[in-house]
């Protein structure tokens, strides 16, 4: 899951989200900031921010012949299958990360 922190930015990185939890370790850690390029679609295998049935997730997208899945990098979590009846939206593609302490004045 992720917590939302939104701020307009003057670069191509339009949004950032605070990572919450360990599901994307070892690449993304709890409390890190994931930088997002807002887009309506991303490529298969890319890491993105997704809305699913009222919750937001940072996951890897897998579009396979047997369905669409959100995949955690941490192997202790099972893939999340996206059903046709689900409320699903792509917020954007994760293009970078940093520690909150790297941003002056960030709390």
XYZ file of N, CA and C in Angstrom:
321
model
N 0.842 -1.175 0.000
C 0.000 0.000 0.000
C 0.885 1.235 0.000
N 0.291 2.356 -0.314
C 1.029 3.604 -0.295
C 0.200 4.681 0.376
N 0.868 5.686 0.879
C 0.205 6.869 1.391
C 0.428 7.963 0.368
N -0.551 8.781 0.174
C -0.457 9.809 -0.863
C 0.093 11.102 -0.299
N 1.040 11.664 -0.996
C 1.540 13.020 -0.742
C 1.634 13.673 -2.101
N 0.842 14.695 -2.331
C 0.754 15.287 -3.659
C 1.282 16.707 -3.643
N 2.042 17.031 -4.657
C 2.520 18.394 -4.840
C 2.807 18.601 -6.321
N 2.317 19.681 -6.864
C 2.644 19.989 -8.246
C 4.135 20.251 -8.341
N 4.737 19.789 -9.398
C 6.160 19.969 -9.611
C 6.328 20.541 -11.009
N 7.359 21.299 -11.234
C 7.541 21.938 -12.524
C 8.312 21.068 -13.501
N 8.684 19.882 -13.116
C 9.359 18.960 -14.018
C 8.344 17.961 -14.570
N 8.842 16.950 -15.267
C 7.965 15.897 -15.794
C 7.447 14.998 -14.682
N 8.060 15.056 -13.502
C 7.595 14.250 -12.375
C 6.511 15.039 -11.668
N 5.278 14.627 -11.850
C 4.150 15.425 -11.421
C 3.604 15.038 -10.059
N 4.071 13.955 -9.496
C 3.457 13.448 -8.282
C 4.477 12.613 -7.531
N 4.311 12.495 -6.245
C 5.130 11.573 -5.476
C 4.257 10.906 -4.432
N 4.616 9.701 -4.069
C 3.861 8.916 -3.094
C 4.821 8.338 -2.073
N 4.377 8.248 -0.839
C 5.185 7.655 0.209
C 4.889 6.161 0.250
N 5.929 5.355 0.138
C 5.776 3.899 0.184
C 5.446 3.492 1.614
N 4.462 2.622 1.755
C 4.045 2.132 3.064
C 4.014 0.608 3.021
N 4.846 -0.019 3.846
C 4.878 -1.475 3.897
C 6.114 -2.047 3.228
N 6.183 -3.378 3.211
C 7.377 -4.073 2.704
C 7.124 -4.888 1.432
N 5.979 -4.699 0.811
C 5.631 -5.555 -0.331
C 6.502 -5.331 -1.561
N 7.187 -4.198 -1.636
C 8.025 -3.924 -2.815
C 9.520 -3.972 -2.497
N 9.857 -4.468 -1.313
C 11.277 -4.684 -1.001
C 11.791 -5.838 -1.847
N 13.004 -5.794 -2.305
C 14.111 -4.961 -1.856
C 14.313 -3.684 -2.678
N 13.412 -3.335 -3.571
C 13.607 -2.141 -4.407
C 13.072 -0.867 -3.761
N 11.910 -0.959 -3.122
C 11.262 0.204 -2.503
C 10.964 -0.134 -1.046
N 11.396 0.756 -0.141
C 11.269 0.505 1.292
C 10.257 1.436 1.938
N 9.676 0.970 3.035
C 8.718 1.732 3.820
C 9.284 3.124 4.121
N 8.500 4.154 3.839
C 8.897 5.526 4.128
C 9.614 6.233 2.987
N 10.069 5.491 1.978
C 10.702 6.132 0.828
C 9.649 6.852 -0.008
N 10.114 7.775 -0.813
C 9.221 8.499 -1.703
C 9.411 7.957 -3.118
N 8.306 7.543 -3.721
C 8.320 7.073 -5.108
C 7.861 8.228 -5.995
N 8.679 8.564 -7.000
C 8.347 9.642 -7.940
C 7.544 9.058 -9.094
N 6.461 9.740 -9.440
C 5.492 9.216 -10.399
C 5.388 10.116 -11.623
N 5.424 9.509 -12.788
C 5.068 10.202 -14.019
C 3.619 9.835 -14.296
N 2.728 10.795 -14.189
C 1.311 10.509 -14.347
C 1.006 10.114 -15.783
N 0.380 8.941 -15.936
C -0.038 8.427 -17.238
C -1.204 7.479 -17.032
N -2.000 7.327 -18.081
C -3.170 6.445 -18.025
C -2.825 4.990 -18.288
N -1.649 4.735 -18.851
C -1.252 3.356 -19.134
C 0.253 3.223 -18.942
N 0.677 2.008 -18.642
C 2.103 1.705 -18.527
C 2.354 0.373 -19.219
N 3.610 0.092 -19.491
C 3.970 -1.146 -20.181
C 3.968 -2.335 -19.234
N 3.738 -3.493 -19.802
C 3.799 -4.738 -19.050
C 5.167 -4.856 -18.379
N 5.182 -5.151 -17.084
C 6.424 -5.315 -16.338
C 6.922 -4.054 -15.659
N 6.298 -2.904 -15.921
C 6.724 -1.672 -15.269
C 6.088 -1.547 -13.888
N 6.766 -0.814 -13.016
C 6.240 -0.528 -11.678
C 5.420 0.745 -11.768
N 4.244 0.696 -11.180
C 3.353 1.847 -11.218
C 2.574 2.010 -9.932
N 1.762 3.052 -9.919
C 0.832 3.301 -8.824
C -0.563 3.017 -9.373
N -1.304 2.199 -8.642
C -2.595 1.718 -9.105
C -3.663 1.933 -8.040
N -4.867 2.211 -8.490
C -6.047 2.263 -7.633
C -6.823 0.975 -7.881
N -7.146 0.274 -6.802
C -7.920 -0.960 -6.913
C -8.925 -1.032 -5.774
N -10.190 -0.916 -6.129
C -11.283 -1.067 -5.164
C -11.099 -0.233 -3.901
N -10.699 1.017 -4.074
C -10.604 1.934 -2.937
C -9.238 2.057 -2.296
N -8.288 1.242 -2.708
C -6.940 1.298 -2.151
C -5.939 1.631 -3.245
N -4.806 2.234 -2.839
C -3.734 2.546 -3.782
C -2.552 1.627 -3.507
N -1.909 1.182 -4.570
C -0.795 0.236 -4.473
C 0.362 0.692 -5.346
N 1.574 0.387 -4.896
C 2.749 0.452 -5.760
C 3.086 -1.008 -6.059
N 3.034 -1.377 -7.333
C 3.231 -2.773 -7.751
C 3.785 -2.814 -9.168
N 4.209 -3.992 -9.557
C 4.615 -4.248 -10.938
C 3.395 -4.790 -11.680
N 3.144 -4.270 -12.871
C 2.005 -4.700 -13.678
C 2.393 -5.896 -14.539
N 1.565 -6.935 -14.489
C 1.761 -8.099 -15.363
C 0.469 -8.371 -16.108
N 0.538 -8.246 -17.419
C -0.591 -8.541 -18.302
C -0.267 -9.862 -18.978
N -0.947 -10.920 -18.554
C -0.674 -12.272 -19.021
C -1.906 -12.845 -19.718
N -1.743 -13.899 -20.481
C -2.901 -14.498 -21.160
C -4.017 -14.908 -20.192
N -3.662 -15.264 -18.956
C -4.692 -15.680 -17.995
C -5.188 -14.537 -17.120
N -4.789 -13.290 -17.420
C -5.326 -12.158 -16.679
C -4.319 -11.064 -16.405
N -4.826 -10.030 -15.751
C -4.030 -8.876 -15.358
C -3.732 -8.997 -13.870
N -2.453 -8.780 -13.493
C -2.035 -8.965 -12.106
C -1.173 -7.804 -11.638
N -1.277 -7.487 -10.346
C -0.360 -6.579 -9.677
C 0.583 -7.449 -8.858
N 1.883 -7.273 -9.083
C 2.889 -8.158 -8.503
C 3.754 -7.394 -7.506
N 3.936 -7.968 -6.332
C 4.870 -7.436 -5.334
C 6.258 -7.959 -5.653
N 7.282 -7.168 -5.373
C 8.656 -7.638 -5.543
C 9.063 -8.558 -4.400
N 8.475 -8.357 -3.225
C 8.733 -9.206 -2.068
C 7.958 -10.518 -2.266
N 8.679 -11.608 -2.356
C 8.086 -12.911 -2.707
C 7.122 -13.459 -1.660
N 7.075 -12.851 -0.459
C 6.140 -13.363 0.545
C 4.690 -12.933 0.270
N 4.500 -12.055 -0.743
C 3.160 -11.604 -1.114
C 2.729 -12.239 -2.432
N 1.474 -12.680 -2.458
C 0.917 -13.295 -3.664
C 0.485 -12.211 -4.652
N 0.492 -12.535 -5.949
C -0.016 -11.587 -6.949
C -1.487 -11.263 -6.688
N -1.871 -10.053 -7.043
C -3.262 -9.620 -6.920
C -3.875 -9.667 -8.317
N -4.859 -10.516 -8.483
C -5.546 -10.632 -9.771
C -6.572 -9.511 -9.901
N -6.583 -8.852 -11.060
C -7.563 -7.802 -11.338
C -8.744 -8.450 -12.058
N -9.913 -8.327 -11.450
C -11.122 -8.907 -12.029
C -11.845 -7.859 -12.878
N -12.630 -8.319 -13.811
C -13.384 -7.412 -14.671
C -14.331 -6.522 -13.867
N -14.829 -7.037 -12.753
C -15.777 -6.284 -11.927
C -15.085 -5.307 -10.970
N -13.747 -5.325 -10.891
C -13.006 -4.443 -9.988
C -12.994 -3.006 -10.493
N -12.898 -2.091 -9.547
C -12.665 -0.689 -9.870
C -11.153 -0.509 -9.920
N -10.602 -0.294 -11.119
C -9.156 -0.283 -11.325
C -8.751 0.914 -12.172
N -7.678 1.575 -11.744
C -7.161 2.721 -12.497
C -5.649 2.766 -12.347
N -4.979 3.166 -13.403
C -3.535 3.381 -13.369
C -3.298 4.867 -13.128
N -2.566 5.203 -12.051
C -2.226 6.598 -11.766
C -0.985 7.027 -12.533
N -0.038 6.104 -12.696
C 1.183 6.475 -13.395
C 2.300 5.477 -13.182
N 3.447 5.811 -13.773
C 4.629 4.952 -13.746
C 5.625 5.493 -12.730
N 6.190 4.591 -11.927
C 7.229 4.985 -10.974
C 8.522 5.180 -11.765
N 9.111 6.362 -11.636
C 10.301 6.691 -12.408
C 11.522 6.946 -11.524
N 11.340 6.881 -10.227
C 12.470 7.091 -9.332
C 12.026 6.992 -7.891
N 12.995 7.149 -7.009
C 12.706 7.096 -5.574
C 13.760 7.904 -4.838
N 13.432 8.278 -3.620
C 14.396 8.928 -2.752
C 13.934 8.775 -1.316
N 14.811 9.077 -0.405
C 14.489 9.084 1.013
C 13.878 10.443 1.342
N 12.915 10.473 2.241
C 12.268 11.741 2.620
C 13.286 12.759 3.122
N 14.367 12.301 3.731
C 15.382 13.220 4.255
C 16.141 13.917 3.127
N 16.010 13.437 1.891
C 16.681 14.059 0.750
C 15.946 15.317 0.257
N 14.721 15.551 0.760
C 13.926 16.680 0.306
C 13.869 17.708 1.429
N 14.493 18.860 1.261
C 14.471 19.890 2.313
C 13.045 20.294 2.654
N 12.728 20.329 3.936
C 11.416 20.752 4.400
C 10.327 19.712 4.291
N 10.637 18.515 3.809
C 9.623 17.464 3.683
C 9.340 16.851 5.043
N 8.061 16.720 5.365
C 7.690 16.087 6.635
C 6.663 15.025 6.397
